[in-house]
Amino acid sequence: MESLDELLRKAEAAHGHLCAGQVLGVRMALLGLDRLGIADPHGADRKRLVTYVEIDRCATDAIGLVTGCRLGKRALKFRDWGKMAATFVDLALGRAIRIVAREDSRERARRMYPEIESESRQQMRAYRELADAELFEEQWVRVSVDAAEMPGHRGERVVCARCGESVNFGRFIEAKGELLCLSCARPELRYWEPDDRPRPPRRQ
Ligand SMILES: [Zn+2]
Ligand SMILES: [Zn+2]
């Protein structure tokens, strides 16, 4: 495995800046991989791992970088729970570890570097140095990754009877004999609505 410094350099480049969240995310992912005994997540072990993240913040980018689990590979699963937590699943051995950032790590950072004025700088520094047990809680958990959720799964594709858009991975609902996309079947869950306001003229 690459060193913390090397990974932080990569994380900074990928994320656009170095921040406390990057440090925490890199450390969290390294701990998860270590507990699972996964040493080469980008090479020999690249098909072994699925990672669930519970927040979409800075740390999430770092976790993706270190584990090689990406949304586009279906190996990164997002559960929008607003928690600084992630679960690392070893598909080969059927075991998983969930790791949560400890609430008191901010206070530890403050006590460790009272001379540093900026909180984020305190944290960036301290999160590199604190022990795993001071930064995280960890717990072995069971996660059953459904066959249809696995990376590489080739799901069925249907065309929605109402909007005509195609839907992958079985994300459709059968209603009154019709196959509908989720947007048509459950319009109340749509994140968008048509915007019929007149368009300003396009700039040339
Ligand atoms: Zn950041
Ligand atoms: Zn539809």
Coordinates of C-alpha atoms and ligand atoms in Angstrom, one line a residue:
M1 CA 0.0 0.0 0.0
E2 CA 1.2 3.5 -0.7
S3 CA 2.2 5.8 2.2
L4 CA -0.2 8.2 3.8
D5 CA 1.7 11.1 2.3
E6 CA 1.6 9.7 -1.2
L7 CA -2.1 9.0 -0.9
L8 CA -2.7 12.5 0.4
R9 CA -0.9 14.0 -2.5
K10 CA -3.1 12.1 -4.9
A11 CA -6.2 12.9 -2.9
E12 CA -5.4 16.6 -3.1
A13 CA -4.9 16.5 -6.8
A14 CA -8.1 14.6 -7.4
H15 CA -10.2 16.6 -5.0
G16 CA -8.8 20.0 -5.8
H17 CA -7.6 20.9 -2.3
L18 CA -6.2 19.3 0.8
C19 CA -8.6 19.4 3.7
A20 CA -9.3 17.7 7.0
G21 CA -11.9 15.6 5.2
Q22 CA -9.4 14.2 2.8
V23 CA -7.1 13.2 5.6
L24 CA -9.9 11.5 7.5
G25 CA -11.1 9.8 4.3
V26 CA -7.7 8.5 3.4
R27 CA -7.1 7.3 7.0
M28 CA -10.6 5.6 7.1
A29 CA -10.0 3.8 3.8
L30 CA -6.6 2.7 4.8
L31 CA -7.9 1.3 8.1
G32 CA -10.8 -0.5 6.3
L33 CA -8.4 -2.1 3.8
D34 CA -6.0 -3.1 6.6
R35 CA -8.7 -4.8 8.6
L36 CA -9.9 -6.7 5.5
G37 CA -6.3 -7.6 4.6
I38 CA -6.7 -6.0 1.2
A39 CA -3.3 -4.8 0.1
D40 CA -3.7 -4.1 -3.6
P41 CA -7.1 -2.5 -4.2
H42 CA -6.1 -1.1 -7.6
G43 CA -4.5 -4.4 -8.9
A44 CA -4.8 -8.0 -7.7
D45 CA -7.7 -7.2 -5.2
R46 CA -9.6 -4.8 -7.4
K47 CA -12.7 -7.0 -7.8
R48 CA -12.8 -7.9 -4.1
L49 CA -14.1 -4.7 -2.7
V50 CA -17.4 -2.8 -2.5
T51 CA -17.6 0.3 -0.4
Y52 CA -20.7 2.0 1.1
V53 CA -20.3 5.6 2.0
E54 CA -22.8 7.4 4.1
I55 CA -22.1 11.0 3.3
D56 CA -21.2 13.0 0.1
R57 CA -18.5 15.3 1.5
C58 CA -14.7 15.7 1.1
A59 CA -13.9 12.4 2.7
T60 CA -16.0 10.5 0.2
D61 CA -13.6 11.5 -2.7
A62 CA -10.6 10.3 -0.7
I63 CA -12.3 7.0 0.1
G64 CA -13.0 6.4 -3.6
L65 CA -9.4 7.3 -4.4
V66 CA -7.8 5.0 -1.9
T67 CA -10.1 2.0 -2.4
G68 CA -10.5 2.3 -6.2
C69 CA -14.2 1.9 -5.6
R70 CA -16.1 4.2 -8.0
L71 CA -19.7 5.0 -8.6
G72 CA -19.2 4.3 -12.3
K73 CA -18.0 0.8 -11.5
R74 CA -20.9 0.2 -9.2
A75 CA -18.3 -0.6 -6.5
L76 CA -19.1 2.6 -4.6
K77 CA -22.5 2.7 -3.0
F78 CA -24.0 5.9 -1.6
R79 CA -26.4 5.9 1.3
D80 CA -27.4 9.5 1.9
W81 CA -27.4 9.3 5.7
G82 CA -25.3 12.3 6.5
K83 CA -22.8 10.3 8.6
M84 CA -19.1 10.4 8.4
A85 CA -19.0 6.6 8.0
A86 CA -18.2 3.9 5.5
T87 CA -18.5 0.2 5.2
F88 CA -15.8 -1.8 3.4
V89 CA -17.1 -5.1 2.1
D90 CA -14.7 -7.9 1.1
L91 CA -16.7 -9.9 -1.5
A92 CA -14.1 -12.7 -1.6
L93 CA -14.2 -13.6 2.1
G94 CA -17.8 -12.4 2.7
R95 CA -17.0 -10.0 5.5
A96 CA -17.3 -6.3 6.1
I97 CA -16.2 -3.6 8.5
R98 CA -18.0 -0.4 9.2
I99 CA -16.0 2.5 10.3
V100 CA -17.3 5.7 11.8
A101 CA -15.4 8.9 12.5
R102 CA -15.4 9.7 16.2
E103 CA -17.2 12.9 17.3
D104 CA -14.4 13.7 19.8
S105 CA -11.6 13.8 17.3
R106 CA -12.2 17.5 16.7
E107 CA -11.7 18.2 20.4
R108 CA -8.5 16.0 20.4
A109 CA -7.2 18.1 17.5
R110 CA -7.9 21.3 19.4
R111 CA -6.1 19.9 22.5
M112 CA -3.2 18.6 20.4
Y113 CA -2.5 21.9 18.5
P114 CA -3.9 24.8 20.6
E115 CA -1.2 27.0 19.0
I116 CA -2.7 26.6 15.6
E117 CA -5.5 29.1 15.1
S118 CA -7.5 27.6 12.3
E119 CA -9.6 24.7 13.2
S120 CA -9.2 23.0 9.8
R121 CA -5.4 23.3 10.1
Q122 CA -5.5 21.8 13.6
Q123 CA -7.6 18.9 12.2
M124 CA -5.5 18.4 9.1
R125 CA -2.4 18.1 11.2
A126 CA -3.9 16.0 14.0
Y127 CA -5.8 13.6 11.8
R128 CA -2.5 12.6 10.2
E129 CA -1.0 11.8 13.6
L130 CA -3.8 10.5 15.9
A131 CA -4.1 6.7 16.4
D132 CA -6.8 4.9 14.5
A133 CA -8.7 4.2 17.8
E134 CA -8.6 8.0 18.5
L135 CA -10.1 8.8 15.2
F136 CA -12.6 5.9 14.5
E137 CA -15.0 3.4 15.9
E138 CA -15.1 0.2 14.0
Q139 CA -17.4 -2.8 13.9
W140 CA -17.5 -6.0 11.9
V141 CA -20.9 -6.2 10.1
R142 CA -22.7 -8.4 7.7
V143 CA -23.6 -6.9 4.3
S144 CA -25.4 -8.9 1.7
V145 CA -24.7 -7.3 -1.6
D146 CA -27.5 -8.4 -3.8
A147 CA -26.5 -10.1 -7.1
A148 CA -28.2 -7.3 -9.0
E149 CA -26.1 -4.7 -7.1
M150 CA -22.8 -6.3 -7.8
P151 CA -20.2 -4.6 -9.9
G152 CA -20.2 -6.0 -13.4
H153 CA -23.8 -7.2 -13.2
R154 CA -25.5 -6.9 -16.6
G155 CA -29.0 -6.0 -15.7
E156 CA -32.1 -6.2 -17.8
R157 CA -33.0 -3.1 -19.8
V158 CA -36.6 -2.1 -20.4
V159 CA -38.2 0.9 -22.2
C160 CA -40.7 2.8 -20.0
A161 CA -44.2 2.5 -21.5
R162 CA -44.9 6.2 -20.6
C163 CA -41.8 8.3 -21.3
G164 CA -40.0 6.0 -23.7
E165 CA -36.7 6.3 -21.8
S166 CA -34.8 3.1 -21.2
V167 CA -34.2 1.9 -17.7
N168 CA -31.3 -0.4 -16.6
F169 CA -30.7 -2.7 -13.7
G170 CA -34.4 -3.5 -13.0
R171 CA -35.2 0.0 -11.8
F172 CA -38.8 -0.2 -13.0
I173 CA -42.2 -0.8 -11.6
E174 CA -44.9 -2.9 -13.1
A175 CA -48.2 -1.1 -12.8
K176 CA -51.5 -2.3 -14.5
G177 CA -49.5 -4.5 -16.9
E178 CA -47.2 -1.7 -17.9
L179 CA -43.5 -1.4 -17.2
L180 CA -42.8 2.1 -15.9
C181 CA -39.6 4.0 -15.0
L182 CA -39.5 5.2 -11.4
S183 CA -40.0 8.8 -12.5
C184 CA -43.3 7.9 -14.2
A185 CA -44.5 5.4 -11.7
R186 CA -43.7 7.7 -8.7
P187 CA -43.8 11.3 -9.9
E188 CA -43.9 12.6 -6.3
L189 CA -40.3 11.3 -5.9
R190 CA -39.0 13.1 -8.9
Y191 CA -36.1 15.5 -8.2
W192 CA -37.1 17.6 -11.3
E193 CA -40.1 19.1 -12.9
P194 CA -40.5 20.5 -16.4
D195 CA -39.5 24.2 -16.6
D196 CA -41.9 25.8 -19.0
R197 CA -40.9 29.4 -18.4
P198 CA -40.1 31.3 -21.5
R199 CA -36.3 31.0 -22.3
P200 CA -34.2 34.1 -22.6
P201 CA -32.8 34.5 -26.1
R202 CA -29.5 32.5 -26.4
R203 CA -26.3 34.5 -26.5
Q204 CA -24.5 34.3 -29.8
Ligands
ZN1 ZN -12.3 19.1 0.8
ZN2 ZN -41.0 6.8 -17.7

